[in-house]
Coordinates of C-alpha atoms in Angstrom, one line a residue:
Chain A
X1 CA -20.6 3.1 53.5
X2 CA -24.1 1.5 55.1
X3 CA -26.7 3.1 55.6
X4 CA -30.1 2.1 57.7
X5 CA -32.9 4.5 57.9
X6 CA -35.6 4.1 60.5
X7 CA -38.6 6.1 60.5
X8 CA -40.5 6.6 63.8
X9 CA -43.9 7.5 64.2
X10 CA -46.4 7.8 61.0
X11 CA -44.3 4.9 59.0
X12 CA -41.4 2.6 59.6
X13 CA -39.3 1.8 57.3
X14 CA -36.0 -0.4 57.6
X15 CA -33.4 -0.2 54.6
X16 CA -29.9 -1.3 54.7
X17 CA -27.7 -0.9 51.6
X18 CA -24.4 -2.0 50.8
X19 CA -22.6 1.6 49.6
X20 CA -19.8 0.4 47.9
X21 CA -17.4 -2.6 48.0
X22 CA -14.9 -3.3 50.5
X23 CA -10.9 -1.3 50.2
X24 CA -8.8 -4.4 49.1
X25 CA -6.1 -2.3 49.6
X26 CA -6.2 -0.4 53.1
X27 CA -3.3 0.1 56.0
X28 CA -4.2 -2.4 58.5
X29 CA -4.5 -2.4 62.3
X30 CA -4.6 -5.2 64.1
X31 CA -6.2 -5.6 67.6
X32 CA -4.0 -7.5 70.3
X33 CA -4.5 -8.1 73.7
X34 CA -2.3 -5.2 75.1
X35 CA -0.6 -6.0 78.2
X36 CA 0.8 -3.3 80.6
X37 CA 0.1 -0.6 77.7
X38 CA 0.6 2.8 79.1
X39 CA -1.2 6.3 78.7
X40 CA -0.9 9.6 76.8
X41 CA -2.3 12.6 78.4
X42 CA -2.4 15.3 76.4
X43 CA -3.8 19.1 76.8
X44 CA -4.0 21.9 74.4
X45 CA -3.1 25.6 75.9
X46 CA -4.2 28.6 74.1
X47 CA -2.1 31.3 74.1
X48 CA -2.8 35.0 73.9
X49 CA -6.2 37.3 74.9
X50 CA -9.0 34.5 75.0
X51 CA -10.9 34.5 71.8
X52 CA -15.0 35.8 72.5
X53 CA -17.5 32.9 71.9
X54 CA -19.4 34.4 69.3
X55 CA -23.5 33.2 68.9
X56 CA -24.3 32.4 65.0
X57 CA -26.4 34.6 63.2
X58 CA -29.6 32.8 62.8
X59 CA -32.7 33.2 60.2
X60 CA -35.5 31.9 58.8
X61 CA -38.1 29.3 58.8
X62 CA -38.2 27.0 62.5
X63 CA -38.3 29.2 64.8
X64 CA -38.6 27.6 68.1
X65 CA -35.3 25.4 66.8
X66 CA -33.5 28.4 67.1
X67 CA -35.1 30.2 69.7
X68 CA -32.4 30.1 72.0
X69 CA -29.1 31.9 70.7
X70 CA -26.7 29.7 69.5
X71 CA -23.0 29.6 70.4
X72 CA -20.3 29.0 67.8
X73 CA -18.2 25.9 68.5
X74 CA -15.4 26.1 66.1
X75 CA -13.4 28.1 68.7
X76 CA -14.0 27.4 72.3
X77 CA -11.3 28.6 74.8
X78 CA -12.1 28.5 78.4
X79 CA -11.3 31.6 80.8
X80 CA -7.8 29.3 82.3
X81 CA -6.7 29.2 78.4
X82 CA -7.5 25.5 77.2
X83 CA -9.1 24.4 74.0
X84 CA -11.9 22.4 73.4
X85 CA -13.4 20.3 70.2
X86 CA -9.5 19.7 69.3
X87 CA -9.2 15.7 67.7
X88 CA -6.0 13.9 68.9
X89 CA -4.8 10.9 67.5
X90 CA -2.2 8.7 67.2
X91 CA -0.5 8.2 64.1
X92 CA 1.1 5.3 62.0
X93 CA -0.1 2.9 64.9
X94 CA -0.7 -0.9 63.6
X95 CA -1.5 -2.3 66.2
X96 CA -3.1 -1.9 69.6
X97 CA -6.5 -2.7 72.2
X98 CA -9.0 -3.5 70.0
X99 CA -11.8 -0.7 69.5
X100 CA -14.9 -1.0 72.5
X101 CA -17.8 -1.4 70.4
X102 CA -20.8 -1.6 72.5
X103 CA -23.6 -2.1 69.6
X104 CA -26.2 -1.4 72.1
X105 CA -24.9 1.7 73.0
X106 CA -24.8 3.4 69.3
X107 CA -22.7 6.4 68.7
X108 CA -25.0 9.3 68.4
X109 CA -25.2 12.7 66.3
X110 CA -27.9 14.7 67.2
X111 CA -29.5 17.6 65.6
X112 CA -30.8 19.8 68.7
X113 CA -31.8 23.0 68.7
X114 CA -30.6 23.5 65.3
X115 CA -27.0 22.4 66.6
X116 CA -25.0 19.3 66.0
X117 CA -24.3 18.0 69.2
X118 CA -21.8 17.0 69.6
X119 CA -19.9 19.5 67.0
X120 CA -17.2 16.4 66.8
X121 CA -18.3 12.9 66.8
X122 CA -15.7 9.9 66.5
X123 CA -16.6 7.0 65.5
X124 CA -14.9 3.9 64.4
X125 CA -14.8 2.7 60.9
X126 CA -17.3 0.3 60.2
X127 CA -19.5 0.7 63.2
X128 CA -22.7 2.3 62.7
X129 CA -23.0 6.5 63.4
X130 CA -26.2 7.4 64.5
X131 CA -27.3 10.6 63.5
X132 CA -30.6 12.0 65.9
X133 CA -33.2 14.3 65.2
X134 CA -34.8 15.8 68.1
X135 CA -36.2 19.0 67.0
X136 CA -39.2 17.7 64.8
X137 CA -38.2 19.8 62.2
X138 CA -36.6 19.5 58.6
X139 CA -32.6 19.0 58.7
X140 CA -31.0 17.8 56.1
X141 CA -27.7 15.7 56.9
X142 CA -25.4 16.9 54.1
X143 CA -21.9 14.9 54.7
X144 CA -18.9 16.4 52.4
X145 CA -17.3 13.6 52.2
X146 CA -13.6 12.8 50.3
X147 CA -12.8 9.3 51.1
X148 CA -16.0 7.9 51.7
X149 CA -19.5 8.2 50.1
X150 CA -20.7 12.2 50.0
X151 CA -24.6 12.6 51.6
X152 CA -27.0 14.2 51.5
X153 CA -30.2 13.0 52.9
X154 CA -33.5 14.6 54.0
X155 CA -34.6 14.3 57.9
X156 CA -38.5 15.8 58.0
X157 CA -39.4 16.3 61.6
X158 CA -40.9 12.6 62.2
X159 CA -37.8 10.6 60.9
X160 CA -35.9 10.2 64.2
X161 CA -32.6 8.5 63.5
X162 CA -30.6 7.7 59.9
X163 CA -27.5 5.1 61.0
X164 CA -24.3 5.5 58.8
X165 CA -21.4 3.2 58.6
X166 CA -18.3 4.6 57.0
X167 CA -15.3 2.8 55.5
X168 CA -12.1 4.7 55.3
X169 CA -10.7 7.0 58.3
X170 CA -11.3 10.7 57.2
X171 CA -12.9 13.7 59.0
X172 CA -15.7 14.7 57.2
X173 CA -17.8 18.0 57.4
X174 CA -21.2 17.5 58.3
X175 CA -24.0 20.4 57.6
X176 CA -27.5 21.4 57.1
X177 CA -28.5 23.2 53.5
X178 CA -31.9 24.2 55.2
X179 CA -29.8 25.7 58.8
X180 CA -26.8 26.1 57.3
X181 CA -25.1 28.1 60.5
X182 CA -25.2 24.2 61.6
X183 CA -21.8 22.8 61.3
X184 CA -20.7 19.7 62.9
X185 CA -17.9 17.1 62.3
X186 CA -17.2 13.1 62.1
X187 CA -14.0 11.7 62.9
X188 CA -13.7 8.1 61.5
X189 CA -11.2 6.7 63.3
X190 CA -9.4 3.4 62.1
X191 CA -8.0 2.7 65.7
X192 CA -8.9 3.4 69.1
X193 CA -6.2 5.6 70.0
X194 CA -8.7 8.8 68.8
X195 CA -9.9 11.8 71.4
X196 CA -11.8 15.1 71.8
X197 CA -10.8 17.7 74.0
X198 CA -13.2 18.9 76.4
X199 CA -13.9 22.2 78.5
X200 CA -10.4 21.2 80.2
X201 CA -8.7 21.3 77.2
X202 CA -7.3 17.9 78.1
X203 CA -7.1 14.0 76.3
X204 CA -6.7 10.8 77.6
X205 CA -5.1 7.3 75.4
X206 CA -5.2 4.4 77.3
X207 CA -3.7 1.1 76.9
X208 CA -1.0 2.0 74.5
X209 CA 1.3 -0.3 73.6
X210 CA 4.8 0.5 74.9
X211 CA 6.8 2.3 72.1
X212 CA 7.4 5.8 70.3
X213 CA 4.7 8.0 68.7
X214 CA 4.0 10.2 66.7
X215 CA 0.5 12.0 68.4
X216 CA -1.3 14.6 66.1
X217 CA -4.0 17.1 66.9
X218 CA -6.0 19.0 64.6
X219 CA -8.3 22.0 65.2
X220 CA -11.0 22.9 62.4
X221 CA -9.6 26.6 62.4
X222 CA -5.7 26.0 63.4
X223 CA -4.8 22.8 61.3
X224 CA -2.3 20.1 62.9
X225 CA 0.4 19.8 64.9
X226 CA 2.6 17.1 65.9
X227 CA 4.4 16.0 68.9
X228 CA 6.4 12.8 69.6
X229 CA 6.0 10.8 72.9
X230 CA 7.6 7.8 74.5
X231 CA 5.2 5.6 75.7
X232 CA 6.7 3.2 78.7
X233 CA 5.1 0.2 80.0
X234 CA 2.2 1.4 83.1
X235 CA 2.7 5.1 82.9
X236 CA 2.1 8.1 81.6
X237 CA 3.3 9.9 79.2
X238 CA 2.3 13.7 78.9
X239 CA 2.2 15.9 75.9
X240 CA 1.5 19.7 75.3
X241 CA 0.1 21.6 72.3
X242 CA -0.5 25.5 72.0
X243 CA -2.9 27.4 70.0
X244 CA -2.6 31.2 68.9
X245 CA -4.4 33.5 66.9
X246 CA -3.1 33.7 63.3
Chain B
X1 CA -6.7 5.8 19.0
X2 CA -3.6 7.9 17.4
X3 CA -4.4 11.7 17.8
X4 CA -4.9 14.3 14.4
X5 CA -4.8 17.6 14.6
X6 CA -8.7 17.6 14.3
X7 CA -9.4 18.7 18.0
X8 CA -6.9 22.1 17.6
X9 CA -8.7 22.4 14.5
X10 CA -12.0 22.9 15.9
X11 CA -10.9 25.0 18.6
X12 CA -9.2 27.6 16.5
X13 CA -12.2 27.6 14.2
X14 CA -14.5 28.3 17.2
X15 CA -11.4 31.0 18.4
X16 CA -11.4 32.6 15.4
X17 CA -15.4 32.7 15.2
X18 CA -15.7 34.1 18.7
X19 CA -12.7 36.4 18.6
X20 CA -10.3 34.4 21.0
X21 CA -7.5 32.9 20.6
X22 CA -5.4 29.7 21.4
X23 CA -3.4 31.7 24.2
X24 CA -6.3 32.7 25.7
X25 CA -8.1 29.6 25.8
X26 CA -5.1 28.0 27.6
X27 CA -5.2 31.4 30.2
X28 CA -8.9 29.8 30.8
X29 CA -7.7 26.5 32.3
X30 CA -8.6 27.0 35.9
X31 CA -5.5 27.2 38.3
X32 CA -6.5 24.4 40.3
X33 CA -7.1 22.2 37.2
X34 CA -6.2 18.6 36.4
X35 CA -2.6 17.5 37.3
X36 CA -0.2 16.7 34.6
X37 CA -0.4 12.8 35.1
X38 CA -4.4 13.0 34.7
X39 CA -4.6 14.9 31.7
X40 CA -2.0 12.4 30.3
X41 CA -4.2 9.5 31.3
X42 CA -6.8 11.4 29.2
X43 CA -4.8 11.7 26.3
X44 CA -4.5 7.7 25.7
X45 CA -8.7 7.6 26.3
X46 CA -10.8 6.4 23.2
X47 CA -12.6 9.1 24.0
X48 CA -10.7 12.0 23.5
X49 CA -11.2 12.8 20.2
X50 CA -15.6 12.8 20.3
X51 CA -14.8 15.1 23.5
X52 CA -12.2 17.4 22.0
X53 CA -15.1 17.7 19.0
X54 CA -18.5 17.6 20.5
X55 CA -18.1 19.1 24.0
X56 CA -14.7 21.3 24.2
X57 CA -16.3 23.9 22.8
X58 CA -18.8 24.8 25.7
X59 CA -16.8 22.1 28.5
X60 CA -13.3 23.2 27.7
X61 CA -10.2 21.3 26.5
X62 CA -9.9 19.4 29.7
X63 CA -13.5 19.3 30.7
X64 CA -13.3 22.3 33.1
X65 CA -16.6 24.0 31.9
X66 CA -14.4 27.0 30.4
X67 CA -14.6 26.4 27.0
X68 CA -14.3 29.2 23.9
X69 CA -18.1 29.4 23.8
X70 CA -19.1 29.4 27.9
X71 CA -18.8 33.1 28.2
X72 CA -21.9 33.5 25.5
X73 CA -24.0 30.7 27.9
X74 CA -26.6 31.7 30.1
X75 CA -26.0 28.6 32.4
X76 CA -22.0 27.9 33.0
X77 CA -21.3 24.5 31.6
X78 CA -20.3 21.4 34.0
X79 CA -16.9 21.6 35.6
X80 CA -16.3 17.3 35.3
X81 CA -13.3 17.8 37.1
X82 CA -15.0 19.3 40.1
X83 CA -18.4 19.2 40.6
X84 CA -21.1 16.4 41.1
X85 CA -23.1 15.3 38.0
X86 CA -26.7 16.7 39.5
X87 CA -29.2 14.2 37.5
X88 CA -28.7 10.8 38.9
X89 CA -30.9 7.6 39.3
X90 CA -29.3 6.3 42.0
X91 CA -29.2 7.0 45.7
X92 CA -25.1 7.4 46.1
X93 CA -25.4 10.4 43.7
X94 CA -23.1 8.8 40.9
X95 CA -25.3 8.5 37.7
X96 CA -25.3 5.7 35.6
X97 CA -24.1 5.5 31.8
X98 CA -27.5 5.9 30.6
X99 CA -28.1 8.9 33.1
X100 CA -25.0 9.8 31.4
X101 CA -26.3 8.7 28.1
X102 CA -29.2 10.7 28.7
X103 CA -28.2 13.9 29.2
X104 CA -25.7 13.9 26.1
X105 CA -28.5 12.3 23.5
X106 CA -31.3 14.7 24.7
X107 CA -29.3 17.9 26.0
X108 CA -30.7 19.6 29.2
X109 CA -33.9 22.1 28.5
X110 CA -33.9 25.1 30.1
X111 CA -30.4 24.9 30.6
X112 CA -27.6 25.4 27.4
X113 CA -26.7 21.5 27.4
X114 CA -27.9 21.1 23.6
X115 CA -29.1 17.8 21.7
X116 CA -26.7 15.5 20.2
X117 CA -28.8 13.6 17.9
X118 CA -25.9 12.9 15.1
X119 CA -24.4 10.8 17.8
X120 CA -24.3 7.1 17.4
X121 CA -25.2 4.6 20.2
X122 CA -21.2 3.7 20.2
X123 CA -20.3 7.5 20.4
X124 CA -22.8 7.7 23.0
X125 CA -21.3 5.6 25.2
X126 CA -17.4 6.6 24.8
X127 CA -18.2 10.0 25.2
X128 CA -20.0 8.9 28.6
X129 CA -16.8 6.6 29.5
X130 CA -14.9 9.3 29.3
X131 CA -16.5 12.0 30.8
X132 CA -16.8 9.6 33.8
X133 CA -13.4 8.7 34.1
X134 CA -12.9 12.7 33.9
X135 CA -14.2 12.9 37.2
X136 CA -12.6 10.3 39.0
X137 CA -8.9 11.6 37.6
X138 CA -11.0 14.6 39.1
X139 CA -11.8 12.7 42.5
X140 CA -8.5 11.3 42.4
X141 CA -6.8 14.8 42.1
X142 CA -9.0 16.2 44.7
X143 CA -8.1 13.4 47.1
X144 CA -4.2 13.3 46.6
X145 CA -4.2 17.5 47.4
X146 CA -6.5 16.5 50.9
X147 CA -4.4 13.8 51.9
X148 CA -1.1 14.4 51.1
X149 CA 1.7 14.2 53.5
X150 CA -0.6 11.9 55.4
X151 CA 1.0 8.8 56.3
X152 CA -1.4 7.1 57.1
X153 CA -3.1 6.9 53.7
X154 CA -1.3 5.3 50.9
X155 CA -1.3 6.0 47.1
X156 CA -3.1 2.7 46.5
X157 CA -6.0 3.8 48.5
X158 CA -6.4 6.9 46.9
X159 CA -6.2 5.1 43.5
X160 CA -9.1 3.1 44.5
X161 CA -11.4 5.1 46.5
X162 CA -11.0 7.5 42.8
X163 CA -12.8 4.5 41.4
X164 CA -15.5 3.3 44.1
X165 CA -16.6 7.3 44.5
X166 CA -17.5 6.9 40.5
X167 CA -19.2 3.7 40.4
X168 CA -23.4 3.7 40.2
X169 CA -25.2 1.9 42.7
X170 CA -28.3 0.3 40.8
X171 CA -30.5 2.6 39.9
X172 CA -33.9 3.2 41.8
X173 CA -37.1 1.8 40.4
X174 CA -39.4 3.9 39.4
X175 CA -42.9 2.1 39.1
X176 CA -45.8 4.0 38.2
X177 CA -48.4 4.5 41.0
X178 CA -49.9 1.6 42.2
X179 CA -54.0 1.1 40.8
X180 CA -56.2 2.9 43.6
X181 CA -53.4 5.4 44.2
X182 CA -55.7 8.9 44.1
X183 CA -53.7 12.1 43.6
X184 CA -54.7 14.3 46.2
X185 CA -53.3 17.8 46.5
X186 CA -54.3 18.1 50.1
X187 CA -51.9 15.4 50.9
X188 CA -49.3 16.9 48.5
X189 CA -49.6 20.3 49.9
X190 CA -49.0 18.8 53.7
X191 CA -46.0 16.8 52.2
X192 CA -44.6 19.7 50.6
X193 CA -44.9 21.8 53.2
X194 CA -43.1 19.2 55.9
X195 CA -40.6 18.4 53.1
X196 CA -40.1 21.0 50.3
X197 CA -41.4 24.3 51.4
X198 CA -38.1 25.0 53.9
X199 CA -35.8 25.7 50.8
X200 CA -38.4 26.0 47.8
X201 CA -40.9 27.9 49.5
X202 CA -44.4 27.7 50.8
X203 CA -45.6 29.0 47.2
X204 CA -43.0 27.1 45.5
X205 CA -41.0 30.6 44.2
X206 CA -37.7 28.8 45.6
X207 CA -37.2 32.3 47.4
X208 CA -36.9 30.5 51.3
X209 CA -33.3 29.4 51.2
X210 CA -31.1 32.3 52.3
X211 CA -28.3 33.1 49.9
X212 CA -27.4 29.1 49.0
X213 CA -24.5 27.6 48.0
X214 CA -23.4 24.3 45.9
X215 CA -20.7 22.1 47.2
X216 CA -18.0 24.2 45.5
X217 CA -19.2 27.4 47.4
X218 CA -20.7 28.9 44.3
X219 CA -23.9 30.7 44.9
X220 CA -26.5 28.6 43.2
X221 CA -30.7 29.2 43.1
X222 CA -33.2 26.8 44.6
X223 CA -35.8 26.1 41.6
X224 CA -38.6 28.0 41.2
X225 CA -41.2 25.5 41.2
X226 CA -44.1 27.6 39.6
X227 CA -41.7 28.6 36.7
X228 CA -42.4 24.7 35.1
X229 CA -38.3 25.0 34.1
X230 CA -37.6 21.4 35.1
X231 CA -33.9 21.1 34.0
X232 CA -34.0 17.4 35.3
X233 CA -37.5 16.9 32.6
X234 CA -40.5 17.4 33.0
X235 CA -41.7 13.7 33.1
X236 CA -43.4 12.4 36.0
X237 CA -40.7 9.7 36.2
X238 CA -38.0 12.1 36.0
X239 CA -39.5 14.3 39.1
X240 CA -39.9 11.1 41.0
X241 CA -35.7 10.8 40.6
X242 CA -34.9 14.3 41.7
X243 CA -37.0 14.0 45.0
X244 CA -35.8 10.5 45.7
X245 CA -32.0 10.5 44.9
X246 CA -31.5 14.6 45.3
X247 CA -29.5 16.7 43.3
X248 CA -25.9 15.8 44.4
X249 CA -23.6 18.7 44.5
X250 CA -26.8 21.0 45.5
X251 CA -28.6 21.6 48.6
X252 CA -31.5 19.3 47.9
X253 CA -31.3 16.3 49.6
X254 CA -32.4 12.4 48.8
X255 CA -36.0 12.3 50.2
X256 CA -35.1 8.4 51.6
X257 CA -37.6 8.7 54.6
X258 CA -40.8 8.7 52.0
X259 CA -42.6 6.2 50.5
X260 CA -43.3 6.0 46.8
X261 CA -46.8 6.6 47.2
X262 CA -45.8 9.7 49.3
X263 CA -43.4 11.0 46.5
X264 CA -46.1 10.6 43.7
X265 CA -48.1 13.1 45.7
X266 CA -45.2 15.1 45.6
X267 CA -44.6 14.8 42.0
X268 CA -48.1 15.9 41.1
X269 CA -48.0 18.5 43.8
X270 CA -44.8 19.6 42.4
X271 CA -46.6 20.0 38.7
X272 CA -49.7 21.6 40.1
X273 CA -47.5 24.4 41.0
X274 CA -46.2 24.6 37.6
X275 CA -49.4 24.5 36.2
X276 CA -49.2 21.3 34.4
X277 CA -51.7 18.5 35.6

């Protein structure tokens, strides 16, 4: 893991540190050119009464972070029954379009309004994670790591952004000791073929290569689920998941 | 280094002094303790033997902090096998073998860690060997549970992350205040309250921090700065560590944003409200 602070406003400081060595023993994926790749389209149903989005319970010190009540992300069902903040990805894939890393268009965490936003973040391995923070107050960016380095680093109010680069593909459970109804999550991703649900429940892989799959989604409070899919040469191949209450 | 009985010996001495017995100690292991294959790994360690005699007793058999003589502590002793060493010189929260070192030679006051001074330089350092590779067969157990079944990470990996997540990086440099450096408690004060008061309290009493846990989920206290209980030490050098690298397994974070001259005002802030100049 890198790491590069920056400090905006009273002082400026610039560090970059080498974490740890390099995996010499890692699956690989290798980028190709991928010519008439087709799509998975996925979407993940709920099924059952549609769970209430409950607001967190909220105290203490910085109050006009939290001023505004605070809904729970770690189950958001819409009112036509679809999931959001569910990770899809494709498994066992060597091989594939190479990732789109745009370095002037970092991948951003923010901490705003005492909120991670967004509550999942994917980002590729080895490409720096910029983690925000816009409310000017004290957060502390406390990573529970397994595979890569744990965190935990101070952000007072005038350091603006911390950027973390992460070696091995995990998901890792961000939070904040000093808000800790603040929950968040990083996906590192060690392909491309990675996706969030949104409000419409739905994900999008492009430029597959032509082949069979295994495709896996994974929900913070329902765990995984598999589903295999064909993948043919310009079209698209659609896959459905449902959710239900325990 | 071929095994005696020397080990079992101490234990049923310290059973027998304490009132429990072998069958109970081995009802103490934890039920999500060491696998099989790690304790055997263990076994074959030069430093077994110093463990099995100088730190069983409050650490436990295999290091799980539930030895014989834990129930009569005050402060539960170190889990290796699970949680984070918390006094560390270096930023990635992995202390070094004289951090190690450190703690064994010296003990840990106000906590129940006691002095080892009959320990030899050589003792010193197996005994710190071992205890470290106790928590990566730790890592390494806590990693194979996560990611098993998952195809998409190998055994190898796993092997060798176990040993990257327990290597120091260099340890931070700790250079006393540069000449013209003026304490000044007015600075420290502003400092402490943009960077220290949220979870140790405007007043320092570590009472701002609503019911917080450690990384295991334990409930755990934020230190009451005006009690002058600095388990880390009391040193100026040593409070410099704690607010740079952070207490790692804890809430409190690695103050990376400051500058040295900005954590010495912390420091002496920091021991103003202990009452210490």
């Amino acid at each position: 893991m890198k790491e590069t602070t920056h400090l905006v406003g009273v002082v400026t400081i610039v560090a970059s540190v080498c974490l740890s060595t390099r995996p010499a023993i890692a699956a690989k994926y290798e980028a190709i050119d991928v010519k008439d790749g087709g799509t998975i389209t996925g979407i993940v149903r709920w099924e059952g009464e549609i769970p209430k989005r409950h607001r967190l319970k909220v105290s203490g010190a910085d109050e006009p972070c939290h001023a505004k009540p605070i809904p729970n992300d770690n189950l958001v069902v819409s009112k036509d029954a679809k999931v959001r903040w569910v990770v899809a990805h494709i498994k066992k894939i060597d091989h594939g379009k190479p990732f789109d890393i745009d370095p002037d268009k970092p991948i951003t965490l923010d901490q705003k309004g005492c909120r991670f936003r967004p509550h999942i973040v994917v980002v590729p391995k080895d490409q720096p994670l910029r983690i925000l923070n816009s409310d000017g107050v004290l957060h502390n960016v406390h990573l529970h790591a397994k595979k890569n380095e744990p965190f935990n680093r101070s952000m007072p109010g005038r350091m603006k952004q911390l950027d973390v680069t992460f070696d091995y593909s995990e998901r890792i459970r961000v939070g904040c000791d000093v808000h800790k109804w603040m929950s968040g999550w990083i996906v590192v991703a060690k392909h491309p073929y990675y996706a969030v649900t949104g409000k419409d429940g739905a994900f999008r892989l492009e430029g597959v290569p032509a082949g069979n799959y295994t495709v896996e989604i994974w929900h913070e409070k329902f765990g995984k689920q598999q589903a295999e899919v064909t993948v043919t040469p310009g079209a698209e191949a659609s896959v459905e998941f449902v959710l239900k209450q325990k | 280094m071929k095994r005696g009985y020397g080990p079992l010996l101490v234990f049923a001495a310290i059973g027998l002094a304490t009132g429990i017995t072998l069958s109970q100690i081995a009802c103490r292991t934890p039920a999500s303790g060491p696998s099989t294959a790690a304790m055997n790994t263990l076994a074959t360690h030069e430093g077994y033997e110093l463990f099995a005699a100088h730190c069983a007793p409050c650490h436990g058999a295999t290091g799980g902090g539930r030895g014989p003589a834990a129930i009569a502590l005050s402060v539960a002793p170190r889990d290796f096998w699970h949680e984070r060493f918390r006094y560390v010189s270096t930023l990635n929260g992995v202390p070094t073998e004289e951090d190690l070192i450190q703690s064994i030679r010296y003990g840990r006051r106000f906590g129940e860690m006691p002095a080892n001074p009959q320990l030899t330089d050589t003792e010193l350092r197996t005994l710190a060997r071992y205890i470290r590779e106790i928590q990566r067969l730790g890592w390494l157990d806590v990693l194979r549970e996560e990611f098993a079944g998952d195809e998409d990470t190998s055994p190898d990996e796993l092997e060798e992350i176990s040993h990257i997540r327990v290597r120091p990086r260099e340890p931070i440099h700790v250079a006393r205040p540069e000449r013209g450096f003026r304490r000044d408690l007015d600075t420290g004060r502003e400092l402490y309250a943009a960077n220290c008061a949220s979870c140790h309290g405007l007043t320092g009493r570590g009472d701002a921090l609503d019911k917080p846990l450690d990384e295991q989920g334990k409930p755990i206290s934020v230190r009451n700065l005006t009690s002058g209980e600095f388990r880390g030490g009391a040193k100026v050098e040593e409070i410099f560590k704690r607010i740079r690298c952070g207490v790692p397994g804890t809430p409190m974070s690695a103050a990376v944003a400051l500058t040295d001259e900005e954590v010495w005002q912390l420091v002496y802030y920091v021991r103003y409200l202990a009452g210490r100049t």
